Coordinates of C-alpha atoms in Angstrom, one line a residue:
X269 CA 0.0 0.0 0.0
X270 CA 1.6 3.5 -0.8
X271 CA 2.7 5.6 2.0
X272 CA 0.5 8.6 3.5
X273 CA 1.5 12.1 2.2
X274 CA 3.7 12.8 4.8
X275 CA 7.0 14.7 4.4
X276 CA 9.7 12.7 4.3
X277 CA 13.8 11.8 2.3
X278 CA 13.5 10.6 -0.8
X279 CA 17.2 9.6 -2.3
X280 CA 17.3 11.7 -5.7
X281 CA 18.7 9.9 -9.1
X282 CA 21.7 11.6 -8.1
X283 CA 22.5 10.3 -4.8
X284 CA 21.3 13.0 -2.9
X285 CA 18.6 13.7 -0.2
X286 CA 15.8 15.8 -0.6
X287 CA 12.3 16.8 1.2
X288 CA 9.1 15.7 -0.4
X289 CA 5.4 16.7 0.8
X290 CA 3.9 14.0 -1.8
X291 CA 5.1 10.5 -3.3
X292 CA 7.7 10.2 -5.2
X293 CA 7.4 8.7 -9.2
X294 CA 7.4 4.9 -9.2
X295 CA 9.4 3.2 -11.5
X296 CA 7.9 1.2 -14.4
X297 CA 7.2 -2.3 -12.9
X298 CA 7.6 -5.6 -15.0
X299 CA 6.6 -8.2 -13.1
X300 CA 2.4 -8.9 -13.3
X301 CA 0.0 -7.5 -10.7
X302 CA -0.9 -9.5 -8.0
X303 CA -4.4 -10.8 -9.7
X304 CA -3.9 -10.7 -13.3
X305 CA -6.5 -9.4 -15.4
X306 CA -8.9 -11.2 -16.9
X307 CA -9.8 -10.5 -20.0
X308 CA -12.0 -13.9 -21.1
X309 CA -15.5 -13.0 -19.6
X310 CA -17.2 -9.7 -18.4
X311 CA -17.8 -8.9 -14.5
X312 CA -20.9 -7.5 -13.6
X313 CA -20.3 -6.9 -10.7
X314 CA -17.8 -4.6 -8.2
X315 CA -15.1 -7.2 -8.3
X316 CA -12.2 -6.9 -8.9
X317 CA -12.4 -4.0 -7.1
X318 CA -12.5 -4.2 -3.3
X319 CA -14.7 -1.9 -1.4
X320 CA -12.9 -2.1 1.7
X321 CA -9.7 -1.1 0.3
X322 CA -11.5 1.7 -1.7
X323 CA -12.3 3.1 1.3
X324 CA -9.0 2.5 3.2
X325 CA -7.1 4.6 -0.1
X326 CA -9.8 7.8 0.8
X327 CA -8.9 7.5 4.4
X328 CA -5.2 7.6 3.5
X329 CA -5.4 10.5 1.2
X330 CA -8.9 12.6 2.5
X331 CA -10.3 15.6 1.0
X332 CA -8.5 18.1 2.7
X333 CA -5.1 16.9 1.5
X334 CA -5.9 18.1 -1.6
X335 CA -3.5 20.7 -3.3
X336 CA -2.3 21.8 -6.7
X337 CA 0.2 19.4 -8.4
X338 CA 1.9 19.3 -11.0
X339 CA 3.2 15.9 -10.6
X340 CA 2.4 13.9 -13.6
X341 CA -0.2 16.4 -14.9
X342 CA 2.3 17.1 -17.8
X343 CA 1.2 13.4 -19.1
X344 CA -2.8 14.4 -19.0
X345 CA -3.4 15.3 -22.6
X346 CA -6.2 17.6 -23.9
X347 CA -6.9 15.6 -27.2
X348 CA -10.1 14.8 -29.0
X349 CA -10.0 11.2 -27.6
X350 CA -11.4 12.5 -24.1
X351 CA -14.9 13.4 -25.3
X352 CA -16.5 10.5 -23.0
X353 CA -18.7 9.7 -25.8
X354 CA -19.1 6.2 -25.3
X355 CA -20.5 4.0 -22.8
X356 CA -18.9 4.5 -19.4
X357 CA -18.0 0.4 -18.7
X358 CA -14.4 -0.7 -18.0
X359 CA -12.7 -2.0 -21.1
X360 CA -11.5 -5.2 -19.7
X361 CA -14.6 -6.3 -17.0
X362 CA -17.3 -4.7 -18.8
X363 CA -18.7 -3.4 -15.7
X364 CA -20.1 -0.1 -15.9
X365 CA -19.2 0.3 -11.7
X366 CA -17.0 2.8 -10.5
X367 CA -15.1 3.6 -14.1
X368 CA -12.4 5.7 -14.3
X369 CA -11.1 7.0 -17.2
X370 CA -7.2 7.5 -18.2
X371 CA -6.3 10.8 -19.2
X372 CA -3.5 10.0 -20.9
X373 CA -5.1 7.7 -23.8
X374 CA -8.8 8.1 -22.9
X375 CA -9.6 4.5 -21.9
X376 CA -11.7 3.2 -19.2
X377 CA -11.0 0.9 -16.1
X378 CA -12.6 -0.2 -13.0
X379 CA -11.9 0.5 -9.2
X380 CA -8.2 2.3 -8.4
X381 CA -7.3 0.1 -5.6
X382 CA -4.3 -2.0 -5.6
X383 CA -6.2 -4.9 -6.9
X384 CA -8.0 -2.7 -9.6
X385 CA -7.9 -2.5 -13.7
X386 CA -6.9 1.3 -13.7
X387 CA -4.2 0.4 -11.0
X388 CA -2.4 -2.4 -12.8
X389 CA -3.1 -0.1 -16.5
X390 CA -0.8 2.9 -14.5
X391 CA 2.3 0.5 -13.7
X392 CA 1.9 -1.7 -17.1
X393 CA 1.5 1.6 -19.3
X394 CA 3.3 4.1 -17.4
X395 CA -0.1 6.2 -17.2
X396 CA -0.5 8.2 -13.9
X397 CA -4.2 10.5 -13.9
X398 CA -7.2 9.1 -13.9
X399 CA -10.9 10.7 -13.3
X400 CA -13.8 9.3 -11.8
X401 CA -16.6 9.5 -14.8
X402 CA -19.3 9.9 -12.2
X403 CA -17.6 12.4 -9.5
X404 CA -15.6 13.9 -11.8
X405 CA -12.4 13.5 -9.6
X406 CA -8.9 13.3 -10.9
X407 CA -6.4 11.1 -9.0
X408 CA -2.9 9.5 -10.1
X409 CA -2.2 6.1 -9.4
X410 CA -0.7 4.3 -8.4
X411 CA 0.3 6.7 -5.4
X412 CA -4.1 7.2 -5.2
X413 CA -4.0 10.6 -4.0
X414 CA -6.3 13.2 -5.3
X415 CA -5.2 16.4 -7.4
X416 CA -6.6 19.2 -7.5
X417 CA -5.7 21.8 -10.3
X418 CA -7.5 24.6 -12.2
X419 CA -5.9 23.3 -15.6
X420 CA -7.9 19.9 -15.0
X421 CA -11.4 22.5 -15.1
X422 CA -12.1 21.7 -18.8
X423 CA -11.5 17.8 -18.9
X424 CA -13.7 18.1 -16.0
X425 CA -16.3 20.0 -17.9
X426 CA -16.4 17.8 -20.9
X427 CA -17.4 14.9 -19.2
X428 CA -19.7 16.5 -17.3
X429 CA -21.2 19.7 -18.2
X430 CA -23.1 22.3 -15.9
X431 CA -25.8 24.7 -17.3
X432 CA -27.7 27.8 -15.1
X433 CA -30.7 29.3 -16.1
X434 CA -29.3 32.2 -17.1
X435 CA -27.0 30.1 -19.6
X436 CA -29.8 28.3 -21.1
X437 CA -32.5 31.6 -21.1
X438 CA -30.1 32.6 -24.5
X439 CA -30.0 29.0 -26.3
X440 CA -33.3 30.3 -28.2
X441 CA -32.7 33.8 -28.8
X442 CA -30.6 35.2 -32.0
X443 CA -27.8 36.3 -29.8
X444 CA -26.9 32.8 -29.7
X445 CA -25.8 32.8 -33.4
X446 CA -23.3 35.2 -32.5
X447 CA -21.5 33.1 -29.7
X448 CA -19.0 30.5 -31.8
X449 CA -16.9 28.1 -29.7
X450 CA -13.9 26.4 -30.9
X451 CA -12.7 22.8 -30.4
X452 CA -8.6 22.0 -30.2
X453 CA -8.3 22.1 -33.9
X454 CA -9.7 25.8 -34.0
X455 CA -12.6 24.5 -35.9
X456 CA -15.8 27.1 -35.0
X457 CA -18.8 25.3 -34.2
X458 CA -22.0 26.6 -32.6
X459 CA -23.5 24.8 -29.9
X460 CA -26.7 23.0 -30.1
X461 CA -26.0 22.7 -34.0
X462 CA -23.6 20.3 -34.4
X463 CA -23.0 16.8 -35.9
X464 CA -24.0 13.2 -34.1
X465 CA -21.7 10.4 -35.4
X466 CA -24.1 7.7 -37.7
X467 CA -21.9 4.6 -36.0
X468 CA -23.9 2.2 -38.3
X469 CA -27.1 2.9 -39.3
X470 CA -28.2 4.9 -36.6
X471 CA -29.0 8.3 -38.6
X472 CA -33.0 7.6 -38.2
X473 CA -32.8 8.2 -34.4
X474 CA -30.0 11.0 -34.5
X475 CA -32.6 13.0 -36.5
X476 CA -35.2 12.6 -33.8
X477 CA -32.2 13.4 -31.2
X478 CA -31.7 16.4 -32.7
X479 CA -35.7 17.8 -33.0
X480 CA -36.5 17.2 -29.3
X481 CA -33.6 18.8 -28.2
X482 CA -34.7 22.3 -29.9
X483 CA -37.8 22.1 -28.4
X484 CA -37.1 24.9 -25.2
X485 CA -38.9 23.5 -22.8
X486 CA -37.9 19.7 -22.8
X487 CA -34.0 21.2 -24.1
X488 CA -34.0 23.7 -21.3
X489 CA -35.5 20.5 -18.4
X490 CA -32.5 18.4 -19.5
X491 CA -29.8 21.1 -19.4
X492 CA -31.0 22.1 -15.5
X493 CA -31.5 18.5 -14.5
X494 CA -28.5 16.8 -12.1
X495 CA -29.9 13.8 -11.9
X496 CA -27.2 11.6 -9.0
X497 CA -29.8 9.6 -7.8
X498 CA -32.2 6.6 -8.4
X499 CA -33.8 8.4 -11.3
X500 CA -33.8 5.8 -15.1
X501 CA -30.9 5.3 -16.7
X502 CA -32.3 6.0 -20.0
X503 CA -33.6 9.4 -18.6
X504 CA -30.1 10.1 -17.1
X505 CA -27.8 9.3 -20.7
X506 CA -30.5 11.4 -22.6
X507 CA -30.0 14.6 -20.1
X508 CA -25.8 13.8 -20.7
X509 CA -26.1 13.6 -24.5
X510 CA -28.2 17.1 -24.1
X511 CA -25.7 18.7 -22.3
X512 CA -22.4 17.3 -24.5
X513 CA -24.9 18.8 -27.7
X514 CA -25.3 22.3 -26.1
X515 CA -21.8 22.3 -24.6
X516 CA -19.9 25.3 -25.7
X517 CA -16.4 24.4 -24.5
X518 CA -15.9 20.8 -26.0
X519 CA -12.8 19.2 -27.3
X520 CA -14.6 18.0 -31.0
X521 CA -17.3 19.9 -32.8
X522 CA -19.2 16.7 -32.8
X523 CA -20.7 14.2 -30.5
X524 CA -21.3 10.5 -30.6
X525 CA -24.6 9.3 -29.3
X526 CA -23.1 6.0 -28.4
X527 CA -23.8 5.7 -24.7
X528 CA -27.5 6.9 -24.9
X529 CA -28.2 4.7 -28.1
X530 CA -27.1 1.9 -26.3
X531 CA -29.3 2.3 -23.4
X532 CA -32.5 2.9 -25.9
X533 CA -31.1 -0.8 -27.5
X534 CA -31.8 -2.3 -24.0
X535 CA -34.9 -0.6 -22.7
X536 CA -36.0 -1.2 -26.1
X537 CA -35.8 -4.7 -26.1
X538 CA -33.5 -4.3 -29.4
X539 CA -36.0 -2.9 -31.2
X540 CA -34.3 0.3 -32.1
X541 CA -30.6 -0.6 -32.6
X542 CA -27.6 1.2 -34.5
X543 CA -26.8 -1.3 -37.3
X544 CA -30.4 -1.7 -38.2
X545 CA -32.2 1.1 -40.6
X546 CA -35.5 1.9 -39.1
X547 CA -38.6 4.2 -39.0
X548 CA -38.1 7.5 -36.9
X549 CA -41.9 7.8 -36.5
X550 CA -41.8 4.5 -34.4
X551 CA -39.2 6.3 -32.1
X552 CA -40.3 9.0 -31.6
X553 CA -43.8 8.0 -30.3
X554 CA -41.6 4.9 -28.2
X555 CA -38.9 7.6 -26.5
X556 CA -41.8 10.3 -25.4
X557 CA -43.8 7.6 -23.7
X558 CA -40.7 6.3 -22.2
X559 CA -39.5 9.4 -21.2
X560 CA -42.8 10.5 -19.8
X561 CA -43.1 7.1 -17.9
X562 CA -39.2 8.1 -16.8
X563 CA -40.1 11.5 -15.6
X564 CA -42.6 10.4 -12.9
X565 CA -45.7 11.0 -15.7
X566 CA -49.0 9.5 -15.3
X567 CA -52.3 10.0 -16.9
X568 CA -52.6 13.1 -14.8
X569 CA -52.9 16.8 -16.7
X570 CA -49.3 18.0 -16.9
X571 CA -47.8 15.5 -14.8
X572 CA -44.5 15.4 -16.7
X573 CA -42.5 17.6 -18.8
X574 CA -43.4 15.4 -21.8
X575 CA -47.1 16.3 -20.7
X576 CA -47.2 19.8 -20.8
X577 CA -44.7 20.1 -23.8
X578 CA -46.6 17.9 -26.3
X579 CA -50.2 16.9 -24.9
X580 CA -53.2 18.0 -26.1
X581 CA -56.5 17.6 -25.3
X582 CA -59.1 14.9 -26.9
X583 CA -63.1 14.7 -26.8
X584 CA -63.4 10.8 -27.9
X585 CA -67.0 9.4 -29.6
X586 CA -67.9 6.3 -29.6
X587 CA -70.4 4.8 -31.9
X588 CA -71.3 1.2 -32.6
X589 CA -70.2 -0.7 -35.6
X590 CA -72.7 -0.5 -38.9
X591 CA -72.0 -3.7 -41.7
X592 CA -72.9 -3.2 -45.1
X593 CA -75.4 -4.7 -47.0
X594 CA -74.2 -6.2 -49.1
X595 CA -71.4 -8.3 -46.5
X596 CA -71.2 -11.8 -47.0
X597 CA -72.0 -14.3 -44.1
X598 CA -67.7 -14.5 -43.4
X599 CA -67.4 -11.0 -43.7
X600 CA -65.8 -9.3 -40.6
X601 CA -67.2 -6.0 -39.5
X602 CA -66.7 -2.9 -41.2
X603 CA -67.2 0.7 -41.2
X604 CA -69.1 2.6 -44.4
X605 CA -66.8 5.1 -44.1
X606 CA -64.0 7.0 -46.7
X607 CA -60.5 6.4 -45.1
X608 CA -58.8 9.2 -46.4
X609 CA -54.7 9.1 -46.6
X610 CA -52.3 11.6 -45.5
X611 CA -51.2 12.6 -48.9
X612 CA -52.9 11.7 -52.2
X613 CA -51.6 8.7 -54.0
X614 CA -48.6 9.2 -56.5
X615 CA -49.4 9.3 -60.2
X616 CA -49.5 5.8 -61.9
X617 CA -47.3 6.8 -65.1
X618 CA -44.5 8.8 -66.3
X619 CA -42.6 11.6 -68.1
X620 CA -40.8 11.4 -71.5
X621 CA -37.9 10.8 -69.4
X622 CA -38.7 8.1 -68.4
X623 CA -39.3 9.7 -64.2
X624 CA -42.2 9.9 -61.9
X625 CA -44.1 12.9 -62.0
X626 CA -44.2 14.2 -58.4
X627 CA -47.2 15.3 -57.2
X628 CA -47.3 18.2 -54.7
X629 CA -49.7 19.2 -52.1
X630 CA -50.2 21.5 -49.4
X631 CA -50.2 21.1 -46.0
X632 CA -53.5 23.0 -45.7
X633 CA -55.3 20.9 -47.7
X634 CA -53.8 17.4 -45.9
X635 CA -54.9 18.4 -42.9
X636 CA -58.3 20.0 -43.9
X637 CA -59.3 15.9 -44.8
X638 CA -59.5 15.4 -41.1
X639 CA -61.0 18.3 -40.2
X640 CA -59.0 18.2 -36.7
X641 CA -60.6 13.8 -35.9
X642 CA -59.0 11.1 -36.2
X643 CA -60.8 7.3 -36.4
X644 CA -59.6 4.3 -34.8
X645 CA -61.6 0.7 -35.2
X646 CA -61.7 -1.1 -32.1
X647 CA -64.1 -4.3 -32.0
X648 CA -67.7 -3.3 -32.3
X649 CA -67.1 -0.2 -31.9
X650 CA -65.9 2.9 -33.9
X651 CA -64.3 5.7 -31.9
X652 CA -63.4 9.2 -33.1
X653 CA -61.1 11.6 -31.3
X654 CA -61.4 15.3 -31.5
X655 CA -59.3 17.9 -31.0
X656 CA -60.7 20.4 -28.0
X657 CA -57.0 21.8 -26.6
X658 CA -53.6 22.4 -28.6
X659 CA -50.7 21.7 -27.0
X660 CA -47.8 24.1 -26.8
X661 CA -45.8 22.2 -29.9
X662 CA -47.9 20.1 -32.2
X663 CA -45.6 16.7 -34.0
X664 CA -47.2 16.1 -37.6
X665 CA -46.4 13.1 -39.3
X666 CA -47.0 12.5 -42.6
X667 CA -47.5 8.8 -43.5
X668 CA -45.6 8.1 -46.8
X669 CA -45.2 4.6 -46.4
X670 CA -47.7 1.5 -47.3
X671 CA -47.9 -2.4 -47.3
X672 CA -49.1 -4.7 -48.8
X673 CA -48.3 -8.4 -49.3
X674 CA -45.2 -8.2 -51.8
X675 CA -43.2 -4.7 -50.8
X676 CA -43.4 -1.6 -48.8
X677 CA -44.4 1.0 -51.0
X678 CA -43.3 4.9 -50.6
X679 CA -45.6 7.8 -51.9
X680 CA -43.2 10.6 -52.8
X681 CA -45.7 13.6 -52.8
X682 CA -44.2 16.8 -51.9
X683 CA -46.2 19.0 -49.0
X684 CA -45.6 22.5 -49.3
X685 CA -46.2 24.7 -46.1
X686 CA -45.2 28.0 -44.2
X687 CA -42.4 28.3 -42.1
X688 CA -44.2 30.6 -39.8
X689 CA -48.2 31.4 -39.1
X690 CA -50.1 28.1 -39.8
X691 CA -53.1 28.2 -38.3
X692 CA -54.9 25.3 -36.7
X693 CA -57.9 27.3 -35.3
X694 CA -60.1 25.2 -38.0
X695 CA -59.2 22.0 -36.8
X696 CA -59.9 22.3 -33.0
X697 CA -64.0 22.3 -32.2
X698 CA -63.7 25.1 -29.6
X699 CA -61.4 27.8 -30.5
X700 CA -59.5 29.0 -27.7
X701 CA -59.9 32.8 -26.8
X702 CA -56.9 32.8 -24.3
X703 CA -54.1 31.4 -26.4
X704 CA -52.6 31.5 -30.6
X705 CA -53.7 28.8 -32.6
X706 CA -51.0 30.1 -35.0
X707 CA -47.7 28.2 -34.7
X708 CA -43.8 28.6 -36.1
X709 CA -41.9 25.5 -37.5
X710 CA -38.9 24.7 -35.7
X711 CA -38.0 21.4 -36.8
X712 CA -37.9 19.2 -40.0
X713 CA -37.4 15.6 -41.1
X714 CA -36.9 14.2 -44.4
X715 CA -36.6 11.5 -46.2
X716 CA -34.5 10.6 -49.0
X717 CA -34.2 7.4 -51.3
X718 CA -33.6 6.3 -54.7
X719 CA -36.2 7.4 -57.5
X720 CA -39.2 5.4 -57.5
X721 CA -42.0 4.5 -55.2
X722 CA -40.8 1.4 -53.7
X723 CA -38.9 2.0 -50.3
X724 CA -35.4 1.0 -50.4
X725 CA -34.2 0.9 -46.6
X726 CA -30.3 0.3 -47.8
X727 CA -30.1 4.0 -49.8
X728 CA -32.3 5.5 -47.0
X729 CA -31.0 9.3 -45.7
X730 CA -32.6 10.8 -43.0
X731 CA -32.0 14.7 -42.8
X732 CA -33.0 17.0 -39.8
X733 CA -33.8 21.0 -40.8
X734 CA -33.6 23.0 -37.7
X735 CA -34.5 26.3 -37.1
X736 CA -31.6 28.6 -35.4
X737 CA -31.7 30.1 -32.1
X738 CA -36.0 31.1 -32.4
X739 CA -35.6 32.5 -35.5
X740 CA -37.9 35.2 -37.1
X741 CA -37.9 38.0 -40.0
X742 CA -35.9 38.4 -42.8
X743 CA -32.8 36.9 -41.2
X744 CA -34.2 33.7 -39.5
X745 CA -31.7 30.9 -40.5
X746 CA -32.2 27.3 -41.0
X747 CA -29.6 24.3 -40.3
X748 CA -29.3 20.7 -42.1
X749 CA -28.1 18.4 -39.7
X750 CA -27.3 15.0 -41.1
X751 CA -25.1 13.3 -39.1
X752 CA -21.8 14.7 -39.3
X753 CA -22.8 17.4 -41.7
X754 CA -24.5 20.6 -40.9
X755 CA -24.4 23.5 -43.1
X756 CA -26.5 26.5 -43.2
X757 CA -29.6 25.9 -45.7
X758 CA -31.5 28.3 -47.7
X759 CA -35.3 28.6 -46.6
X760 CA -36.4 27.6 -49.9
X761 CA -34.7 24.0 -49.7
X762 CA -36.9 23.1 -46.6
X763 CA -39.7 22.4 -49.2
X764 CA -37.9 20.4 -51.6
X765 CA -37.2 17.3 -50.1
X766 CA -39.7 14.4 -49.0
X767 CA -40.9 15.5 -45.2
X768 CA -41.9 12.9 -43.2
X769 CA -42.3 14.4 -39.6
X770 CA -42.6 18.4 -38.4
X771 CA -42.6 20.2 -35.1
X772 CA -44.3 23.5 -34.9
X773 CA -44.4 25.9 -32.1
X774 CA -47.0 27.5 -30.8
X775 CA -46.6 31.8 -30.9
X776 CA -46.2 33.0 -27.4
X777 CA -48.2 36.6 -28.2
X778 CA -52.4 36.1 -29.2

C-alpha cells in the first residue's frame, strides 16, 4: 500500500537527499500484478475492485489533503480522444461500476485500488491520472492521491457539463448565433448545432435526437436536470447527451450518441438498434412515452414535462359498428366510411424521361381531410377523437409509407407549407380565446431514397432541418443536420425534399 502524504527523504537519481510533501514517481514495474486481469469473460459486478480497500485509499489521502500538483499532470493530454462519448463500462470487465477513465489515452478501467484495472493499467502503461466518470475526480495512481488543479477544469467540464438558467434563457434567442466556440483544432462550431456520429445505421434516431432537443422546454429540463440519484438510466444518458450537444467548450465539434443509443437498444428490447435502418416515427412515439413514464408522468394533466410540452386535449365518440349490405356471411365488420390518406396517391405513369411525376400538395389541404378527428376501429365499436386543446408544440407526421403483401411501398408527394403562421384554429372544435392557434416550424425531417415509389431501406437518408436560435424576420436561419454534416440551408430547400415528420411551435403573443 503506498505511503501517507507525509513529508519525508526521498534519495534523488543523483545520490542526494531531498524533502518531499507527496510521493515520489514509481518506476515502471515488469513483473504482473498481483491478480492478473482477466480479459476472457465480463464482471458484472464490483469485483475486482475491493470496497474495503476503496475506502481504506480515501482515508489515507482525505479531501482536505488536496493541493495543486503538477506531478504527472504534464502526461494528461487535452486531445479529442477524451470526449466520453461512449459507454462508461471498463474496457476489460465490462462493468459499468465505478469507471475511471485515463487521461493519458482516454480509456476506461474499473476500481483504483491495488487490486483494480486502472491500477495495474498505471504501472503496465506508465499512465499516472485518472478521473472518476461519475464524481468527476482526478487522482494519479498508483500513489491514489487526489489532485486538485485549475488546468484539469475543462477535462472536468467535458465529461460533465453544468448549465444555469441564465446560460440556457439565451440557447433560443438570435444572440446565440453570434457566440462560436472552438474545439482544439480551431474549428468554430455553434452549440446545439452540431454533428451526431451515424456509428452504423443509426441516422434515423440521430434526426429525432436532434428535433427534441430544440424544443425549449424539454431542451431547457435536461440542461438544468442533475440527476445523482435513483432516477432511469435512460432518462439520465439522454439529459448527458443534451448537455455534450449544447456544450460550448468541447474538445470536438461533434458528439457521438453511443452511450445513450445503447441504453435505448436495451430498454427497447432491441427494437431500435444502431446497425439496423429503421422508422423515426416509431421512435419518436416509443422515446416520449418512455421518457414521460421516466419522468414520474401518469395520466394526470401535466404530470411530466413530456405532458405539458406535447399533450393536447381529446373529446373521444364512440359509436357502434354499422355492416354493409351487401357483406357476406364470413365477412368481418366494417365501417361505411372513406378512409382518407395523409397525402394523395402518387401518379401511376410517367414523363418522357422516363421519371415519376411528383405530385405536390399543401399542408392546408392534408390536414383540412381530417377536419381536426381522427378514427380508430376497435371491436364493435368505432371511436373518433377530436381535437378540443392544442398543446404548446404540435408533432405532424406524414404517412408516406404503405404495405401490402409483396413490398413496402413509398408515396413521394411533396407537401408545401409555411415556415411561420399556420393556423390550426379550423381543426380544433372550440377555438380558444386565451391562447394563438397560430404556430412557427422549428424542426424538420426528411426522407431521402432512390427514384421510384418502392422503399429502399439500404439507400435511406434521413435529414434534420432545424430552425436557429427562435428565428424570425428576414434573417431567420435554417440548419441541415445529417449526421456529421451541418451546413446553413436556404429557406427555400426546406420544401424540396420528401418530409416525413414536423414540429411547430405554438406563438407566445395572441
Amino acid at each position: 500500500m503506498s505511503a501517507p502524504l507525509t513529508k519525508r527523504h526521498d534519495i534523488d537519481v543523483d545520490g542526494g537527499t531531498s524533502d518531499e510533501t507527496r510521493p515520489s514517481k514509481r518506476a515502471r514495474m515488469s513483473t504482473e500484478p498481483e491478480h492478473p486481469v482477466a480479459r476472457d469473460k465480463p464482471s458484472l459486478g464490483r469485483t475486482p475492485v475491493d470496497d474495503q480497500e476503496e475506502e481504506e485509499e480515501d482515508a489515507l489521502y482525505p479531501p482536505e489533503e488536496t493541493r495543486a500538483s503538477d506531478l504527472y499532470l504534464d502526461t494528461a493530454r487535452y486531445t479529442a480522444s477524451l470526449d466520453f462519448d461512449f459507454e462508461k463500462v471498463c474496457s476489460v470487465s465490462l462493468s459499468n461500476i465505478n469507471i475511471y477513465g485515463c487521461l493519458v489515452c482516454g480509456k476506461y478501467f474499473q476500481g483504483r485500488g491495488r487490486k483494480s484495472y486502472a491500477y495495474a493499467h498505471s504501472i503496465h502503461d506508465d499512465h499516472h491520472v485518472f478521473i472518476n466518470l461519475e464524481t468527476t475526480k482526478v487522482y494519479v495512481l498508483p500513489d491514489g492521491y487526489l489532485v486538485s488543479d485549475p488546468s484539469l477544469e475543462d477535462i472536468a467540464y467535458v465529461l460533465a457539463p453544468t448549465f444555469t438558467e441564465n446560460s440556457v434563457s439565451s440557447l433560443s434567442s438570435p444572440s446565440h448565433l453570434s457566440r462560436l466556440s472552438y474545439d482544439l483544432n480551431h474549428k468554430p462550431y455553434l452549440s446545439g448545432y452540431i454533428g451526431l456520429n451515424n456509428i452504423k445505421r443509426n441516422d434515423h434516431l440521430n434526426v429525432i435526437i436532434h428535433c427534441l432537443l430544440h424544443v425549449p422546454p424539454l431542451r431547457d429540463y435536461l440542461l438544468l436536470s442533475n440527476f445523482r440519484g435513483k432516477e432511469p438510466e435512460l432518462l439520465k444518458r439522454f439529459a448527458g447527451l443534451a448537455k455534450k450537444i449544447w456544450n460550448p467548450r468541447l474538445f470536438k465539434s461533434q458528439v457521438s450518441p453511443h452511450e445513450f443509443l445503447q441504453e435505448v437498444n436495451r430498454a427497447s428490447g432491441g427494437k431500435f438498434r444502431l446497425e439496423q435502418q429503421g422508422d423515426p416515427v416509431e421512435f419518436l412515439g416509443w422515446l416520449l412515452n418512455r421518457l414521460h413514464k421516466d419522468c414520474g408522468g401518469t395520466k394526470k394533466k401535466d404530470s411530466s414535462i413530456i405532458f405539458k410540452t406535447f399533450q393536447g386535449e381529446l373529446r373521444v365518440e364512440t359509436q357502434q359498428v354499422l355492416i354493409r349490405p351487401e357483406s357476406g356471411p364470413n365477412e368481418k365488420p366494417k365501417f361505411d366510411i372513406d378512409r382518407a390518406v395523409d397525402l394523395p396517391p402518387p401518379p401511376l405513369f410517367q414523363d418522357a424521361v422516363e421519371k415519376n411525376i411528383i405530385p405536390q400538395v399543401s399542408i392546408h389541404s392534408v390536414l383540412a381531410k381530417y377536419d381536426g378527428r381522427t378514427a380508430q376501429e376497435s371491436p364493435g365499436q368505432l371511436r373518433r377523437y377530436k381535437c378540443q386543446r392544442l398543446s404548446p408544440y404540435i408533432i405532424l407526421h406524414f404517412k408516406r409509407f404503405t404495405k401490402n403483401a409483396f413490398v413496402e411501398e413509398k408515396n413521394p408527394t411533396i407537401v408545401n407549407f409555411p415556415l411561420r403562421g399556420l393556423d390550426f384554429k379550423e381543426y380544433v372544435d372550440a377555438p380558444p380565446t386565451d391562447s394563438s392557434t397560430l404556430y412557427d416550424l422549428i424542426a424538420n425531417v426528411t426522407h431521402e431514397s432512390v427514384a421510384g415509389t418502392t422503399r429502399d431501406k439500404e439507400n435511406t437518408v434521413w435529414k434534420a432541418h432545424i430552425r436557429a436560435a427562435g428565428g424570425g424576420g428576414d434573417n431567420e436561419k435554417w440548419f441541415m443536420i445529417q449526421d456529421l454534416i451541418v451546413e446553413e440551408t436556404r429557406k427555400e430547400m426546406i420544401f424540396l425534399g420528401e418530409t416525413i415528420l414536423q414540429i411547430w411551435e405554438r406563438r407566445r403573443d395572441v
